[in-house]
Coordinates of C-alpha atoms in Angstrom, one line a residue:
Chain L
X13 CA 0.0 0.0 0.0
X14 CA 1.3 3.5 -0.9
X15 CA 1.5 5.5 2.0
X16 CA 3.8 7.9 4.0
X17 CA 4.7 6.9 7.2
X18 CA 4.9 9.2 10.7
X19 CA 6.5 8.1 14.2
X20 CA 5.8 8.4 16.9
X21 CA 2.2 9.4 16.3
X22 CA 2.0 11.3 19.8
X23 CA 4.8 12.9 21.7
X24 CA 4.6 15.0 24.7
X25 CA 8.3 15.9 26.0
X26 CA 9.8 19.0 27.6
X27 CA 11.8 22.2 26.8
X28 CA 15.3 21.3 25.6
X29 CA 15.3 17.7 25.0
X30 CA 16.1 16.9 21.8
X31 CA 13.9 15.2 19.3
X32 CA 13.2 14.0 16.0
X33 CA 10.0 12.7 14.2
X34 CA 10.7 10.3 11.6
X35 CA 8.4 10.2 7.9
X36 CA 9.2 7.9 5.6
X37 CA 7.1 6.8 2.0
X38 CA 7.2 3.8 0.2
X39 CA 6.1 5.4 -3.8
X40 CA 9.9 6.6 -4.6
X41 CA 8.9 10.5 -4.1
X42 CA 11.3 12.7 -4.9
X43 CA 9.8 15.4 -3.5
X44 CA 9.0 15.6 0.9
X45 CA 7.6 18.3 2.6
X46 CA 7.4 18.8 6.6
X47 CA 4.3 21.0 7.7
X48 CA 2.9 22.3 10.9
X49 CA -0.5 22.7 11.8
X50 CA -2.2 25.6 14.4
X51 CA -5.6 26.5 14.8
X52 CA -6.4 29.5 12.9
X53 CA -3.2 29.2 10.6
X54 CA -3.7 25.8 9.0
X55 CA -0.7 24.5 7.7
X56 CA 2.0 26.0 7.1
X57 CA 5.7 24.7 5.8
X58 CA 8.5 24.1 7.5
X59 CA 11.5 22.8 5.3
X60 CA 10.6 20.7 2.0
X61 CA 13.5 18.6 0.2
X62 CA 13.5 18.3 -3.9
X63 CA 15.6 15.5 -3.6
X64 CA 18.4 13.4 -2.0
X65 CA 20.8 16.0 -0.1
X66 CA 18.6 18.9 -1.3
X67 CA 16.8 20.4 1.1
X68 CA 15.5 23.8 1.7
X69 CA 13.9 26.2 4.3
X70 CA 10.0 26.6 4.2
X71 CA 8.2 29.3 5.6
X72 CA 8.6 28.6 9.3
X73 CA 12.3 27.3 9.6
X74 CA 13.4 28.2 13.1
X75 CA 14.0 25.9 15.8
X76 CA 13.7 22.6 13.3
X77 CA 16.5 20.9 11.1
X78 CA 15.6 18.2 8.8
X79 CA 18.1 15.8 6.8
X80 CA 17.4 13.7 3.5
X81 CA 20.0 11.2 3.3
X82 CA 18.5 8.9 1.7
X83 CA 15.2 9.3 -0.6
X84 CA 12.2 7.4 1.1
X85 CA 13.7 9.2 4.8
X86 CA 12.8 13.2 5.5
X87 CA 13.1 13.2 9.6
X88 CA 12.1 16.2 11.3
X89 CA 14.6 16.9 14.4
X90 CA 13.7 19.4 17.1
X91 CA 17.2 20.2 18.8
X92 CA 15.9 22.6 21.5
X93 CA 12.2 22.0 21.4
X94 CA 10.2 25.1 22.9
X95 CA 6.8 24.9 24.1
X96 CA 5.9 27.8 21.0
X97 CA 6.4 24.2 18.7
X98 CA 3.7 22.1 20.4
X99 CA 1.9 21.5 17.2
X100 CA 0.6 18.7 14.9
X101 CA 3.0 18.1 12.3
X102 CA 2.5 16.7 9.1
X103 CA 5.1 14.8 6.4
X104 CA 3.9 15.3 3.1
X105 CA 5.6 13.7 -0.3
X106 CA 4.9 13.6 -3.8
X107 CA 6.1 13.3 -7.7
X108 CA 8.5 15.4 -9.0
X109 CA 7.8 14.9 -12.8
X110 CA 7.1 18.2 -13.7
X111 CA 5.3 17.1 -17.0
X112 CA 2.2 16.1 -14.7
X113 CA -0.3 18.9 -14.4
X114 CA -0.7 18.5 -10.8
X115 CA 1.4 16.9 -7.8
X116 CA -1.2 15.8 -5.3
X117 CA 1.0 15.9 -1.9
X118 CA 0.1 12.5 0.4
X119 CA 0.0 13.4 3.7
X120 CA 1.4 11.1 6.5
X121 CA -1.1 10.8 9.4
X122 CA 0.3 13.4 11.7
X123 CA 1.9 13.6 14.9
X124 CA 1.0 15.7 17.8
X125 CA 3.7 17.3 19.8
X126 CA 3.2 19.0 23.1
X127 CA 6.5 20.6 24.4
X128 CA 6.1 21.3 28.2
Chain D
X7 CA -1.4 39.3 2.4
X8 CA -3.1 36.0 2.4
X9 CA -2.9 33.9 -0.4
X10 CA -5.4 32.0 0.7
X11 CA -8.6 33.3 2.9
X12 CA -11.4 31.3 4.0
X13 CA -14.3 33.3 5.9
X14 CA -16.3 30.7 7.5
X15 CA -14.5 29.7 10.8
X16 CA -17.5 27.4 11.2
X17 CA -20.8 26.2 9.5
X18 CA -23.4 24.2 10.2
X19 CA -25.5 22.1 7.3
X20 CA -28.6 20.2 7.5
X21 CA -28.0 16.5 6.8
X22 CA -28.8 15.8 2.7
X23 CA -28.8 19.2 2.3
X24 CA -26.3 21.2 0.0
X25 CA -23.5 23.2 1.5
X26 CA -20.7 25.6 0.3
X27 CA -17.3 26.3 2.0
X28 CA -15.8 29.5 0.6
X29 CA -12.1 30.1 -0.6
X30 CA -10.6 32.8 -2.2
X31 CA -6.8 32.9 -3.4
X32 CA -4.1 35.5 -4.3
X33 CA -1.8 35.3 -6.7
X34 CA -0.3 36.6 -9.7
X35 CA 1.3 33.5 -11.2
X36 CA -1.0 32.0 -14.4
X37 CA -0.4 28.5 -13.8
X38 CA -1.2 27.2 -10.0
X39 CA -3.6 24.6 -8.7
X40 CA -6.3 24.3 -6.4
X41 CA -7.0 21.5 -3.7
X42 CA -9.4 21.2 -1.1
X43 CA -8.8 18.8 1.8
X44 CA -10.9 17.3 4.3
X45 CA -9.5 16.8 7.9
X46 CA -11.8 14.8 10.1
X47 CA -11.6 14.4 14.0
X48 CA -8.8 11.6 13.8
X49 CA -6.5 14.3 12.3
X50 CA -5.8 12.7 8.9
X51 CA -5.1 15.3 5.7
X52 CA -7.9 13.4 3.1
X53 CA -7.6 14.7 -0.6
X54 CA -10.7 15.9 -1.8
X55 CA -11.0 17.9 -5.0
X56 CA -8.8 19.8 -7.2
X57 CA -9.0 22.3 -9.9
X58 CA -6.0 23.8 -12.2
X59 CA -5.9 27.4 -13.7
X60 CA -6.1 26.2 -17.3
X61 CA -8.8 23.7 -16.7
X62 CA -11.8 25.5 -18.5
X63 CA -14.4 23.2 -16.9
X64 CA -15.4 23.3 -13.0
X65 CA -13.7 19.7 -11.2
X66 CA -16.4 17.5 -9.8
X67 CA -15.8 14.8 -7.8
X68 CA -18.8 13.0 -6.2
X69 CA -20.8 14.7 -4.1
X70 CA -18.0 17.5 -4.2
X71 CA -17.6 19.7 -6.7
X72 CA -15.6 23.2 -7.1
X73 CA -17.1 26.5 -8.2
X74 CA -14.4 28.1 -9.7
X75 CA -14.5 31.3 -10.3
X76 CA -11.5 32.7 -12.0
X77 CA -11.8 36.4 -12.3
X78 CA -13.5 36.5 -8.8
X79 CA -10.3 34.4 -7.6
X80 CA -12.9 31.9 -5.3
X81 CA -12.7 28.4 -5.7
X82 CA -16.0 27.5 -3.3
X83 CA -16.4 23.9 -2.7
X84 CA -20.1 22.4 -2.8
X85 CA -20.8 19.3 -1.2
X86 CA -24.2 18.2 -1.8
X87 CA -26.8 15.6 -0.1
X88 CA -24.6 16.2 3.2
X89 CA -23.8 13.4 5.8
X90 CA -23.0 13.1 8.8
X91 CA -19.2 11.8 7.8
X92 CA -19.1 15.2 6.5
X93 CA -18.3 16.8 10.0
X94 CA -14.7 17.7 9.4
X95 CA -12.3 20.9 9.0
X96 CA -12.2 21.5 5.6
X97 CA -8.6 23.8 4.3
X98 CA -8.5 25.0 0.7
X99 CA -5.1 25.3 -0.7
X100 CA -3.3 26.4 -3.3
X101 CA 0.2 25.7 -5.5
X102 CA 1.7 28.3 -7.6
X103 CA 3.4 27.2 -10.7
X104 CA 3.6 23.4 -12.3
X105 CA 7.4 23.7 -11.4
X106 CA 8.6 20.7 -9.8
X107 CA 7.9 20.6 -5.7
X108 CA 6.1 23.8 -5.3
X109 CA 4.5 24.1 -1.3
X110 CA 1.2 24.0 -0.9
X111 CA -0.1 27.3 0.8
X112 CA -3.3 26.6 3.3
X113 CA -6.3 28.6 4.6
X114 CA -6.9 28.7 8.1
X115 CA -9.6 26.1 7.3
X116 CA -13.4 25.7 8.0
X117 CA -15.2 23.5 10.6
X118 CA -17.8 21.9 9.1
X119 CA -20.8 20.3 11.4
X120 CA -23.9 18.5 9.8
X121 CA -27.2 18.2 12.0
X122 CA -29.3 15.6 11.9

């Protein structure tokens, strides 16, 4: 079954322990996204990678680091977490043939981090 | 400025009745795409519906289908014959360009409850 893959699905941790959220998808994506979720915002990205050792800042970069070392991986890794990233977080992948029309993203099932 | 509004924090629908969630976008790009996604209570990000700039005819897709309105920049999403599986948060969202790995840019989404 094509899916993308999030663990853990619930995390609840405190300030300054260091973390990371894996994602992983099983369609050979080149494209992985990282998002986070708050109420009022929707979703909103954090860093996406294009491919193997690419990656790039999204529009809410600080306080994460992501790595792509190999192409089904894209883990998310809080260093410092803060209690201003308790969120739900969201791996996303798709295509990157740009001769399709559209890229639907799949979306990984979440997980909910509370940083006390 | 947002690039993507949506008015309705929340709205409530008759069951079987019809029901539209309203979106409007900003951009000044020709070529992007529109998605709608439902998010139900367990948290999952569930593909609904999309429509691309070019397309000339409004995407349908079951009981959903998008009122796209071009020059008006709204993309509305009707769901008809409501159920009660409809009760969700609904998040319109847009990608700008067909360019390989383009982010997806959300509303802040739109809580949808159906009475029966």
């Amino acid at each position: 079954e094509a899916q993308v893959t999030q663990n853990p699905r619930y995390l609840i941790t405190v300030t300054g322990k260091k973390l990371t959220v894996t994602c992983s998808q099983n369609m050979n994506h080149e494209y992985m996204s990282w998002y986070r979720q708050d109420p009022g915002l929707g979703l909103r990205q954090i860093y996406y990678s294009m491919n193997v050792e690419v990656t790039d800042k999204g529009d809410v970069p600080e306080g994460y680091k992501v790595s792509r070392k190999e192409k089904r991986n894209f883990p998310l890794i809080l260093e410092s977490p803060s209690p201003n990233q308790t969120s739900l977080y969201f791996c996303a992948s798709s295509s990157g043939l740009a001769e399709l029309p559209w890229n639907e993203q799949f979306f990984g099932p979440g997980t909910r981090l509370t940083v006390l | 400025a947002q690039k993507i509004t949506q008015t309705q924090p929340g709205m409530f629908v008759q069951e079987k009745e019809a029901v539209t969630l309203d979106c409007t976008y900003d951009t000044s790009d020709p070529s992007y795409g529109l998605f709608w996604y439902k998010q139900p209570s367990s948290g999952e990000m569930i593909f609904l519906i999309y429509q691309g700039s070019y397309d000339q005819q409004n995407a349908t897709e079951g009981r959903y289908s998008l009122n796209f309105q071009k020059a008006r920049k709204s993309a509305n999403l009707v769901i008809s014959a409501s159920q009660l599986g409809d009760s969700a948060m609904y998040f319109c969202a847009m990608r700008e360009g067909w360019g390989y790995g383009n982010k997806l840019v959300f509303g802040a989404g739109t809580i949808l409850r159906v009475k029966s």
